[in-house]
CSV table of C-alpha atoms in Angstrom, one decimal:
chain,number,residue,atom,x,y,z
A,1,UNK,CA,-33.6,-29.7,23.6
A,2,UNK,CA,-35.2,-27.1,22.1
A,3,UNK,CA,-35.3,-25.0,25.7
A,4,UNK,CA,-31.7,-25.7,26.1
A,5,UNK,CA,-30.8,-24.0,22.6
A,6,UNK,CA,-33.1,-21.4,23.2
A,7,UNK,CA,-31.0,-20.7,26.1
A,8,UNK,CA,-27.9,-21.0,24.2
A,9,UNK,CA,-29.3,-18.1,21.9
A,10,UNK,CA,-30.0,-15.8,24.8
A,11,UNK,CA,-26.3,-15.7,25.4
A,12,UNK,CA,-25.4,-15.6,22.7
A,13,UNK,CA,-27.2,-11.9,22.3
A,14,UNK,CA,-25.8,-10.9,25.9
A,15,UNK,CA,-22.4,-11.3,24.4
A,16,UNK,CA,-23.3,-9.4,21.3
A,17,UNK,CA,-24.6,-6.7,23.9
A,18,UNK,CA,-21.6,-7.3,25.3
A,19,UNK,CA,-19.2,-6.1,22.9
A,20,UNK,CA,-21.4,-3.0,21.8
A,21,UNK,CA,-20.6,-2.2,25.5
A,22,UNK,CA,-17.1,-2.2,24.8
A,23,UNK,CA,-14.8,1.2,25.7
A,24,UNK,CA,-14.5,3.6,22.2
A,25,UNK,CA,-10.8,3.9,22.3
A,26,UNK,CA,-10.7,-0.1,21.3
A,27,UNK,CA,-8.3,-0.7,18.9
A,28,UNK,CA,-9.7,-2.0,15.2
A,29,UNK,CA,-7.9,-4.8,13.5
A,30,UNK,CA,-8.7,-6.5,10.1
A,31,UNK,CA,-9.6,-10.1,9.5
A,32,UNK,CA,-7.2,-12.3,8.0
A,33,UNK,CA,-8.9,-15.5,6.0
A,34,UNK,CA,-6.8,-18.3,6.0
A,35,UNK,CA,-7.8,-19.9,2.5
A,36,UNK,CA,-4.9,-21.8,2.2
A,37,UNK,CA,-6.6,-24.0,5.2
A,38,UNK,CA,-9.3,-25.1,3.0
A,39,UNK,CA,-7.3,-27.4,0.7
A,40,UNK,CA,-6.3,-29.5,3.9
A,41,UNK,CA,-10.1,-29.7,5.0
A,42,UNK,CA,-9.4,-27.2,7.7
A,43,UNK,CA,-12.9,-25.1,7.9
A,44,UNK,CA,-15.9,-23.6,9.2
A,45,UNK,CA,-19.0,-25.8,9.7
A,46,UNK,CA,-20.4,-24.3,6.4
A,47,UNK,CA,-17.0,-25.2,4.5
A,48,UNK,CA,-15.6,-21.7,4.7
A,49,UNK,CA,-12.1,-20.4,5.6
A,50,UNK,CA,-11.3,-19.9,9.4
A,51,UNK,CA,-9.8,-17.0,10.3
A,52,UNK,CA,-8.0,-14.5,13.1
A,53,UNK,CA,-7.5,-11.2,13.7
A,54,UNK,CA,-3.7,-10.3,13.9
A,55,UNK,CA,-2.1,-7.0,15.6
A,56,UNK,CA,1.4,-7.2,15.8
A,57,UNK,CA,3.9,-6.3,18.4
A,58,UNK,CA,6.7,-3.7,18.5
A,59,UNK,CA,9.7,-2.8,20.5
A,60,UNK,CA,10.9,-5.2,23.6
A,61,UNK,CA,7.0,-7.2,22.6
A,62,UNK,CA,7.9,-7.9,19.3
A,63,UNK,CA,9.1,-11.8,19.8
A,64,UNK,CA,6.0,-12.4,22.0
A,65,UNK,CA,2.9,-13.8,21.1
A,66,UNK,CA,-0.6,-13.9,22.8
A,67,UNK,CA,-3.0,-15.9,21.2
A,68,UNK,CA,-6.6,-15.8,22.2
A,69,UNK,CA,-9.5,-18.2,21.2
A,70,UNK,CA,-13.1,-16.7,21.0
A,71,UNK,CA,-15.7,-18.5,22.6
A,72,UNK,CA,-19.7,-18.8,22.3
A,73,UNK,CA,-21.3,-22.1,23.2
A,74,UNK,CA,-21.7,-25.1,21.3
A,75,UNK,CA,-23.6,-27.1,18.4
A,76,UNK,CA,-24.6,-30.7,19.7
A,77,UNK,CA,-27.2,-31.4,17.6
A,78,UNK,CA,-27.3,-31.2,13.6
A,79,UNK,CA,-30.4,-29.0,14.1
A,80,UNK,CA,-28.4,-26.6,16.3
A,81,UNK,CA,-25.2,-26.8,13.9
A,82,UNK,CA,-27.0,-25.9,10.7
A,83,UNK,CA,-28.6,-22.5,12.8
A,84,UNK,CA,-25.1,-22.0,13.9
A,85,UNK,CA,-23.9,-22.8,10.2
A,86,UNK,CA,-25.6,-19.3,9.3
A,87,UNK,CA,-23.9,-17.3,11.9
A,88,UNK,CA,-20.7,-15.4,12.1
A,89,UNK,CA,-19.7,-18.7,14.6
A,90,UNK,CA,-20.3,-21.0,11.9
A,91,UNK,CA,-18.5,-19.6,8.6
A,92,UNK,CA,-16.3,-16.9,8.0
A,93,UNK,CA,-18.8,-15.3,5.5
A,94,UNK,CA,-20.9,-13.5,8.0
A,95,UNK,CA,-17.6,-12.8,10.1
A,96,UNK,CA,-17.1,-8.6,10.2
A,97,UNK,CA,-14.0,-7.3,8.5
A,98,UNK,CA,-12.5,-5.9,11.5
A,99,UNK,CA,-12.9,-6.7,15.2
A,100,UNK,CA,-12.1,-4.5,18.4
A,101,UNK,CA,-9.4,-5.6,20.8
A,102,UNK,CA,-9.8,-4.9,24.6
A,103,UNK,CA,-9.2,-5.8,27.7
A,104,UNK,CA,-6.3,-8.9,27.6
A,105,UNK,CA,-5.7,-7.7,23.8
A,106,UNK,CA,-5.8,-4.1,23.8
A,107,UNK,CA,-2.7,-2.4,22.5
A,108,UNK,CA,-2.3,0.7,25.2
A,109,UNK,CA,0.2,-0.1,28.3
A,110,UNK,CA,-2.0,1.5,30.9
A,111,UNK,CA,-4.7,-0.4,29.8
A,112,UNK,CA,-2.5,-3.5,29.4
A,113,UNK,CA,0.8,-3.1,30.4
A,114,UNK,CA,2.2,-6.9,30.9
A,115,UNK,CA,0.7,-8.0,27.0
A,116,UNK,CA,0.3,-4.7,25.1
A,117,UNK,CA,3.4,-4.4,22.8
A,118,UNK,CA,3.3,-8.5,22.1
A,119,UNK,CA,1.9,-9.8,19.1
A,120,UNK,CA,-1.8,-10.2,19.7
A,121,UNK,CA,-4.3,-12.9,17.8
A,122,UNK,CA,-7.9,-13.3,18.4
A,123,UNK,CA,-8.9,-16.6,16.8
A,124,UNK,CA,-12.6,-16.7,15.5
A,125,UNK,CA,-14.2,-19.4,16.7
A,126,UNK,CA,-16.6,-21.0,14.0
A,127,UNK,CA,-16.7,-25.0,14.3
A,128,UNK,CA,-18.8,-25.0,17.4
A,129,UNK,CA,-16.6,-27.5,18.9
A,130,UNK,CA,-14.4,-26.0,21.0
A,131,UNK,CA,-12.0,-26.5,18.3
A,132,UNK,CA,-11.5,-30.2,18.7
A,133,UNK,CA,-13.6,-31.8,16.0
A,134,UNK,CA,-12.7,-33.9,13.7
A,135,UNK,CA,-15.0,-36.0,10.9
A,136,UNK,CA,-14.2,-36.3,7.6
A,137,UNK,CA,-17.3,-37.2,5.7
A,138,UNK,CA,-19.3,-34.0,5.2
A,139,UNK,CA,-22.5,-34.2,6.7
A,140,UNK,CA,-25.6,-33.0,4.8
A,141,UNK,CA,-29.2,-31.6,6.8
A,142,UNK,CA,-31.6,-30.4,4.7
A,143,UNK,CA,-29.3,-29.4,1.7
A,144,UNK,CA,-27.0,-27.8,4.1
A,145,UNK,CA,-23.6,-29.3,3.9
A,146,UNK,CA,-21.7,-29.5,7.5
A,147,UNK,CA,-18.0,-29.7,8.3
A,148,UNK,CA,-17.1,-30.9,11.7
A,149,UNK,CA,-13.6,-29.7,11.9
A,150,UNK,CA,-12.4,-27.7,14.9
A,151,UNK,CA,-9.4,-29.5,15.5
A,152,UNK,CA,-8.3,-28.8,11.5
A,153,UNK,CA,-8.8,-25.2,12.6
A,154,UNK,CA,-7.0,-24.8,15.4
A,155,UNK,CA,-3.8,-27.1,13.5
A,156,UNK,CA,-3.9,-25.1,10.8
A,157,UNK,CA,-4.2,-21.1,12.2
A,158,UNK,CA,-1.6,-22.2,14.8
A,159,UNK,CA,0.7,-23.6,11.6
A,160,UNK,CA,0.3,-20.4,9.9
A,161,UNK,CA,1.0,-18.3,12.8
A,162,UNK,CA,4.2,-20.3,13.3
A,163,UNK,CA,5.4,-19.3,9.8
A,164,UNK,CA,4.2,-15.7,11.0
A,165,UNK,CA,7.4,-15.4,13.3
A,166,UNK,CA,5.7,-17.4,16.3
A,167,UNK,CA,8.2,-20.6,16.1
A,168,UNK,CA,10.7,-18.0,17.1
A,169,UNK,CA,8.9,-16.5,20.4
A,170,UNK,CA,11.0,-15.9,23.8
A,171,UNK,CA,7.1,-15.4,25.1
A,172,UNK,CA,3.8,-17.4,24.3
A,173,UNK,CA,0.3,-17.1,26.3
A,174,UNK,CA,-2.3,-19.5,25.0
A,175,UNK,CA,-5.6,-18.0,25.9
A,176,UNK,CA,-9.4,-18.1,25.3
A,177,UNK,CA,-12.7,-17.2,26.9
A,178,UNK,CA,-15.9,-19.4,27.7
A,179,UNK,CA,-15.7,-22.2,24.8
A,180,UNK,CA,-12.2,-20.5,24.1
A,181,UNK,CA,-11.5,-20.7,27.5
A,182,UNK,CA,-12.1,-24.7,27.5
A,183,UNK,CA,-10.4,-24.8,23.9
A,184,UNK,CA,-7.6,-23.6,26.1
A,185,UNK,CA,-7.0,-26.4,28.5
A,186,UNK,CA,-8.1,-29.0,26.7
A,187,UNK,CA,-5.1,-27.9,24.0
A,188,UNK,CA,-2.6,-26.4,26.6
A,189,UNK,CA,-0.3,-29.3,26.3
A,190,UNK,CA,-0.1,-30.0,22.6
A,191,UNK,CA,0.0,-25.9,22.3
A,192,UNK,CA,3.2,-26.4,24.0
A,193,UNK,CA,4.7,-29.1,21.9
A,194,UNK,CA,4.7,-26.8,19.3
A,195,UNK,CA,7.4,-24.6,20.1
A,196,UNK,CA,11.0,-25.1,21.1
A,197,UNK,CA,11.5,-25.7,24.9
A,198,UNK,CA,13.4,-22.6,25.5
A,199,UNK,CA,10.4,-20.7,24.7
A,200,UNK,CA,7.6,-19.8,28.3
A,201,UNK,CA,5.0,-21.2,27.1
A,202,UNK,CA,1.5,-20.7,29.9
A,203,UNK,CA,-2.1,-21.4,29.1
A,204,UNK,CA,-4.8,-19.3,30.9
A,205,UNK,CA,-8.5,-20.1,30.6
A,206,UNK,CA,-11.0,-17.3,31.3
A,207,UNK,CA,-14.5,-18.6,32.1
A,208,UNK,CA,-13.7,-21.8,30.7
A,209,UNK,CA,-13.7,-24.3,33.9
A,210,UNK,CA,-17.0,-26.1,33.4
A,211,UNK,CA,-18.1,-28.4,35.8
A,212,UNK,CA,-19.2,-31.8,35.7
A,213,UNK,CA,-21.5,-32.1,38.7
A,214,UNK,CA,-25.5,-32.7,39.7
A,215,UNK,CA,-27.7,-30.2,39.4
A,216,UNK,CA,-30.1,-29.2,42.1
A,217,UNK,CA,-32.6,-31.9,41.7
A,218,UNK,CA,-29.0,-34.3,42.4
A,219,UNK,CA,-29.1,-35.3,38.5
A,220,UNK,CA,-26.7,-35.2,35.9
A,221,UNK,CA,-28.7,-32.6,32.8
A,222,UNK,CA,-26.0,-31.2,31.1
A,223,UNK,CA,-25.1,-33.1,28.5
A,224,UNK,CA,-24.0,-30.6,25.8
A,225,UNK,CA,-20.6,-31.8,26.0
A,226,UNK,CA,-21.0,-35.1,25.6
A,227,UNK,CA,-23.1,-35.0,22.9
A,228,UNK,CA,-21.4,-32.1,21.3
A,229,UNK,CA,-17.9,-34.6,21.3
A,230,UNK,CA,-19.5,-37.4,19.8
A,231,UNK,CA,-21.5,-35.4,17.0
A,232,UNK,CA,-17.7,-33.7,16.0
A,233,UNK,CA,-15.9,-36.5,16.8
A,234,UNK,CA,-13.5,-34.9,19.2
A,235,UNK,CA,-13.0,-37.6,21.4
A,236,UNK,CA,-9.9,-39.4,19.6
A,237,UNK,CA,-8.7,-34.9,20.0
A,238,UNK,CA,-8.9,-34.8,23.6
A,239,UNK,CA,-5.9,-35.3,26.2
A,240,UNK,CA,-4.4,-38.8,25.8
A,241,UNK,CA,-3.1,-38.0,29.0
A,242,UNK,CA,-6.7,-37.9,30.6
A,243,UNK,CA,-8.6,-40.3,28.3
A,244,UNK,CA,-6.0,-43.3,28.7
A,245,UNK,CA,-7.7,-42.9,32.6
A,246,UNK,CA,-11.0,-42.6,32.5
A,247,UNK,CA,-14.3,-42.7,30.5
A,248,UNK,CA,-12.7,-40.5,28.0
A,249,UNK,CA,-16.0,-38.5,27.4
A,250,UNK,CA,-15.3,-36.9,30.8
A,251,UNK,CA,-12.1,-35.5,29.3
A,252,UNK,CA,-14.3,-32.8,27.9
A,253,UNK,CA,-14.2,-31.5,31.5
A,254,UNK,CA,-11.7,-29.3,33.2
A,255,UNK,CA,-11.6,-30.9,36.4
A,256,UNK,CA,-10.5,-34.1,35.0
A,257,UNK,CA,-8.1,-32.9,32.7
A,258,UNK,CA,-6.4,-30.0,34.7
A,259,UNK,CA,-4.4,-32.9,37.6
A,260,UNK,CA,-2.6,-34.0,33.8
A,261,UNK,CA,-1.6,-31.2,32.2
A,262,UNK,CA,2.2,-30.3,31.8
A,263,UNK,CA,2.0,-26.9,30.5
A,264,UNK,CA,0.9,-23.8,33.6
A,265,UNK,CA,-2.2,-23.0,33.7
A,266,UNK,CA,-4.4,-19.5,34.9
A,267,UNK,CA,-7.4,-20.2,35.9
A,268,UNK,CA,-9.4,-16.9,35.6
A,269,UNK,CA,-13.2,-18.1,36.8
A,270,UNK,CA,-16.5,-16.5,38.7
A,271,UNK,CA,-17.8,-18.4,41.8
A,272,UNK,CA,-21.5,-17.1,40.6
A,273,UNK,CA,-21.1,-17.7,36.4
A,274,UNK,CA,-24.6,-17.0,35.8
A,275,UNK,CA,-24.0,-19.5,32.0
A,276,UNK,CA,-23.1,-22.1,34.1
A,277,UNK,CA,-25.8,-21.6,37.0
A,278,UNK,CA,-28.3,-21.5,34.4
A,279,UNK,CA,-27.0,-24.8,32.4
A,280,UNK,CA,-25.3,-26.8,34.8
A,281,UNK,CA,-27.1,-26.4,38.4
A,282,UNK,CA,-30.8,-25.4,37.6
A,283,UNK,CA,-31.2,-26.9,33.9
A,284,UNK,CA,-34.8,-28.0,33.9
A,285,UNK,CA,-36.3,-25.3,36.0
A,286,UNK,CA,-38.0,-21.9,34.2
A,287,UNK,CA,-37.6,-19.7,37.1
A,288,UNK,CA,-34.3,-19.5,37.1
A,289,UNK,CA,-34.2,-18.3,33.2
A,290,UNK,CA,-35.4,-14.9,34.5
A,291,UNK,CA,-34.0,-14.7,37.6
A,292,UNK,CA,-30.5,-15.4,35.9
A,293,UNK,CA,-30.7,-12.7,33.0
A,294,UNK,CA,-32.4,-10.5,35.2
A,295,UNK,CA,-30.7,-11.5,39.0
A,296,UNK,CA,-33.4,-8.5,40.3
A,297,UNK,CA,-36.2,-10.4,39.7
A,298,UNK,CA,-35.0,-13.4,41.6
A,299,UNK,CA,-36.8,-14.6,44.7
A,300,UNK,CA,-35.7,-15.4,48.3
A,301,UNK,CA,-35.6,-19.2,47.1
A,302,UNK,CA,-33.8,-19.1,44.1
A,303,UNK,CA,-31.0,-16.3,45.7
A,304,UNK,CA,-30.6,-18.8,48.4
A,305,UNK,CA,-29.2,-21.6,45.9
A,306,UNK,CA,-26.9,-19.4,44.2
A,307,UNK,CA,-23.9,-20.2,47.0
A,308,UNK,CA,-24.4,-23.8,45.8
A,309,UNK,CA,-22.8,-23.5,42.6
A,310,UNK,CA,-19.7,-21.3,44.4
A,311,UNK,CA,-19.6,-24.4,46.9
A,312,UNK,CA,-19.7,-27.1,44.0
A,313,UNK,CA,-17.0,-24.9,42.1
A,314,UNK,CA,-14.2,-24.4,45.1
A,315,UNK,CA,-14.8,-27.8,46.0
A,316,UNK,CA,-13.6,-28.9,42.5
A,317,UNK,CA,-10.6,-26.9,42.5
A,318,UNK,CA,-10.0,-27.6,46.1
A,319,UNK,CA,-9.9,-31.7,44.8
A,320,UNK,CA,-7.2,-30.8,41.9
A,321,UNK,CA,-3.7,-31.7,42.9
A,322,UNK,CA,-1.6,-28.8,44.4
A,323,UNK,CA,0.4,-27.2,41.6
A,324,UNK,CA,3.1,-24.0,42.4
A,325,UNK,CA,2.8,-23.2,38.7
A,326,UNK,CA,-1.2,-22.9,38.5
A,327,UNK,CA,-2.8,-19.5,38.9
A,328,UNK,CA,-6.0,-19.1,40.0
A,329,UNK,CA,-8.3,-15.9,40.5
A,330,UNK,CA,-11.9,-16.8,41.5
A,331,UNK,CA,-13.9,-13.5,42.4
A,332,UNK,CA,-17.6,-13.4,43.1
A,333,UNK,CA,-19.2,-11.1,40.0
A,334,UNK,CA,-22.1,-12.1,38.5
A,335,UNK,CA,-20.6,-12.7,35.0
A,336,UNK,CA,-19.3,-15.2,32.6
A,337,UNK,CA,-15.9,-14.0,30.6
A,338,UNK,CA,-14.2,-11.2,31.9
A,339,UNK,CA,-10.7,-10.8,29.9
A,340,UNK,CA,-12.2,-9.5,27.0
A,341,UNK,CA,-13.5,-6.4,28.8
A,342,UNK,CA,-11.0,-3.5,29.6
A,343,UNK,CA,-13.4,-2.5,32.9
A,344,UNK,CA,-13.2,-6.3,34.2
A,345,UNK,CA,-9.2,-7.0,32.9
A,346,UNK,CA,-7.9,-4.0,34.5
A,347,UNK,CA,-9.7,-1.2,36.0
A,348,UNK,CA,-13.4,-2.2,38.0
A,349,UNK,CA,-12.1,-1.9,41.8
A,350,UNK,CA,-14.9,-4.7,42.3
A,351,UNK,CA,-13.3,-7.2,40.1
A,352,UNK,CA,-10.0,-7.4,41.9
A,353,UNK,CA,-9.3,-10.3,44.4
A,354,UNK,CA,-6.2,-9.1,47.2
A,355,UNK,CA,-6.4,-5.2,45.8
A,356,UNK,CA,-5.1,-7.0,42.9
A,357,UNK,CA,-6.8,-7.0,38.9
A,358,UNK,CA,-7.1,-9.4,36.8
A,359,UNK,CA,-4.8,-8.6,34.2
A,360,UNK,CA,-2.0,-7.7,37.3
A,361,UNK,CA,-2.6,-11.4,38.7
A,362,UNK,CA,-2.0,-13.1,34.7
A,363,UNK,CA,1.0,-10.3,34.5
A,364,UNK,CA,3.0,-11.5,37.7
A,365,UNK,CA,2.1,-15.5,37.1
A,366,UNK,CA,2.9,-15.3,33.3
A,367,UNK,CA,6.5,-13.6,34.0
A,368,UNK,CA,7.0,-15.6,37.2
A,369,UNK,CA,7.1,-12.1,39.1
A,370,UNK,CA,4.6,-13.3,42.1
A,371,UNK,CA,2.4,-16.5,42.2
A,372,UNK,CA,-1.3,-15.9,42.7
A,373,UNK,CA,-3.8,-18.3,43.3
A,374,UNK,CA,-6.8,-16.9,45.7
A,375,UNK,CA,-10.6,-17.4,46.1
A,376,UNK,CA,-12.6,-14.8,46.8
A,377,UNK,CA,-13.9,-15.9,50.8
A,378,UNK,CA,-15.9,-12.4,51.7
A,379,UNK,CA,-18.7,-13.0,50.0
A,380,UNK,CA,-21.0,-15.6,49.9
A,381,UNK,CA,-23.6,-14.0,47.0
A,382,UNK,CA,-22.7,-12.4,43.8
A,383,UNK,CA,-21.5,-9.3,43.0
A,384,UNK,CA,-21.6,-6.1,40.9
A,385,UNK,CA,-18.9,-6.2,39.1
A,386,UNK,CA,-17.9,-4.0,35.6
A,387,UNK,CA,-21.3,-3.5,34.9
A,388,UNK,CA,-22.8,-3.4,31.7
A,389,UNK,CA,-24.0,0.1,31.2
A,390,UNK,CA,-26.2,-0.4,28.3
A,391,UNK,CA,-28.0,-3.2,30.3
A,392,UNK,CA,-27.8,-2.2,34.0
A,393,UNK,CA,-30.1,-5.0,35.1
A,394,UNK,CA,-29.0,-7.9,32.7
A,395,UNK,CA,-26.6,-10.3,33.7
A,396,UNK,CA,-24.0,-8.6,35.6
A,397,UNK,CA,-25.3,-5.8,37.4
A,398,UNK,CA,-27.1,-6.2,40.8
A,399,UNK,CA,-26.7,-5.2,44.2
A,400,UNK,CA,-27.4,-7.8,47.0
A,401,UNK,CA,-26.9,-5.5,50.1
């Protein structure tokens, strides 16, 4: 367990790197605590407020909303929630005053010209749940009080942003990244019930598509989920329209959710996602913890495995039923969560599937202007794609030729 957290936490500073990597020109937006959520026992895991970060639109964007749900692991342990408890993903305290929007939120039309003028919303993620906890009794470690409330959260931000003006939207995109990213399907249709049925509603999940599959010793190790669900409760919170068909704990999963959903869906994922490589394929063995932070220390051996994770991925798309309102982009970089990042959304040639970016493929499915839904076939290793250039060897950056 201990190894697996420890893992956790080295991601958790490659996204922090991340974000110091992010363009100048980002736009700055203040935090907005919702306080009012506390009465209703809507909170952080420490008790405090949740909160979002709220630009809004102008001009023909005005009455259309885009609402985006940070990601950044999980807490499945009560060990692992307290750390978290003390960290800007666990309460609102430590959360900065202001946040940068880029890539899918950034306000500039060349930059972002199908979302830019819209109301934007980037929801701070700070349950550790993937916002679908729910336990009422308050849960005490060490004199540290914890609130296992995600699902509160996500009720309550999306209650006050309907007050904001967002009942009234012509245009709604639910989206998230990573944990967001899952947050996104596995909310997608009750998102939708929300608002009136006149209203184009889409969900599109960036990074988010985790799989439920053996790793390369043909065992089943990754059992965050799981245990995260039944530590916050969430599984009365997941899609009745999944667990009235199955061993509902495997509603925590994409790929058994997705073939029920309603509500269209973009799928935005990397055939090598080096999170998921790490956690998901090659779990239990401590050569791939180098070889995946730093891919230019990997050997012939471990390089050779990486198209097994690609195979194991189209495969489980592939098995979803056909659907002409699904969107899906699957490129080959060597990264995990790429709409946050101006240089992956719309700009690194490398990034683009069909000569196409990511935030043109999103742009034509949202407004139903094309349909895309293409795997990326010409290569079978990963890719350099918007590197990093503060880390030009971590994470995302290699070149295989």
């Amino acid at each position: 367990m201990r190894m697996v957290n420890a893992r956790f936490s080295e991601w958790l500073s490659i996204l922090v790197c991340l974000l110091i990597g992010l363009k100048i020109e980002a736009l700055k937006v203040n935090i907005t605590r919702l306080t009012s959520a506390v009465a209703k026992g809507a909170v952080c895991l420490d008790g405090s407020a949740p909160a979002y970060f709220l630009d809004r639109g102008v001009g023909e964007g005005a009455n259309s909303w885009l609402v985006h749900l940070q990601g950044g692991a999980w807490c499945n342990s009560k060990d692992s929630c307290v750390t978290r408890s003390k960290s800007h993903l666990g309460t609102s305290d430590k959360m900065t005053e202001t946040s940068y929007f880029d890539g899918i939120l950034i306000n500039k039309k060349e930059d972002n010209p199908n979302f830019y003028n819209w109301n934007r919303v980037f929801v701070r993620y700070c349950d550790g749940s993937s916002y679908t906890g729910d336990v009422e009794k308050v849960d005490e470690v060490k004199g540290i009080k914890l609130h296992y409330r995600g699902e509160r959260v996500f009720d309550a931000i999306m209650e006050d942003l309907l007050s904001k003006g967002m009942k009234n939207a012509s245009n709604v995109l639910l989206s998230g990244t990573s944990a967001g990213g899952l947050a996104t399907i596995l909310h997608c249709d009750k998102f939708r019930a929300l608002l009136p049925t006149s209203t184009r509603v889409k969900c599109f999940s960036d990074g988010g598509f985790f799989l439920h599959t053996r790793d390369l010793y043909g065992q089943y190790k990754f059992h965050m989920l799981e245990q995260m669900i039944n530590l916050h409760g969430s599984v009365k919170n997941l899609p009745p329209s999944c667990t009235s068909k199955m061993n509902p704990e495997l509603c925590i999963y994409p790929q058994h959710v997705v073939p029920h959903m309603q509500t269209p869906l973009f799928i935005l994922n990397s055939a090598y996602d080096p999170f998921q490589i790490q956690n998901i394929l090659a779990p239990s063995d401590p050569i791939w913890s180098t070889c995946l932070f730093n891919i230019t220390e990997c050997a012939p051996r471990e390089a050779k495995r990486w198209p097994e994770f690609r195979l194991k991925l189209i495969n489980a798309l592939k098995e979803l039923p056909y659907s002409s309102t699904r969107g899906l982009f699957i490129n080959s970089c060597h990264i995990h969560g790429q709409a946050e990042r101006q240089v992956s959304w719309l700009g690194d040639p490398s990034s683009k599937l069909n000569n196409k970016a990511i935030g043109e493929a999103v742009g034509d499915w949202f407004y139903d202007r094309t349909a895309f839904q293409q795997i990326d076939n010409e290569h079978i290793l990963p890719q350099t794609c918007a590197p990093n250039p503060h880390e030009p060897n971590k994470a995302n950056h290699y070149n295989w030729d």
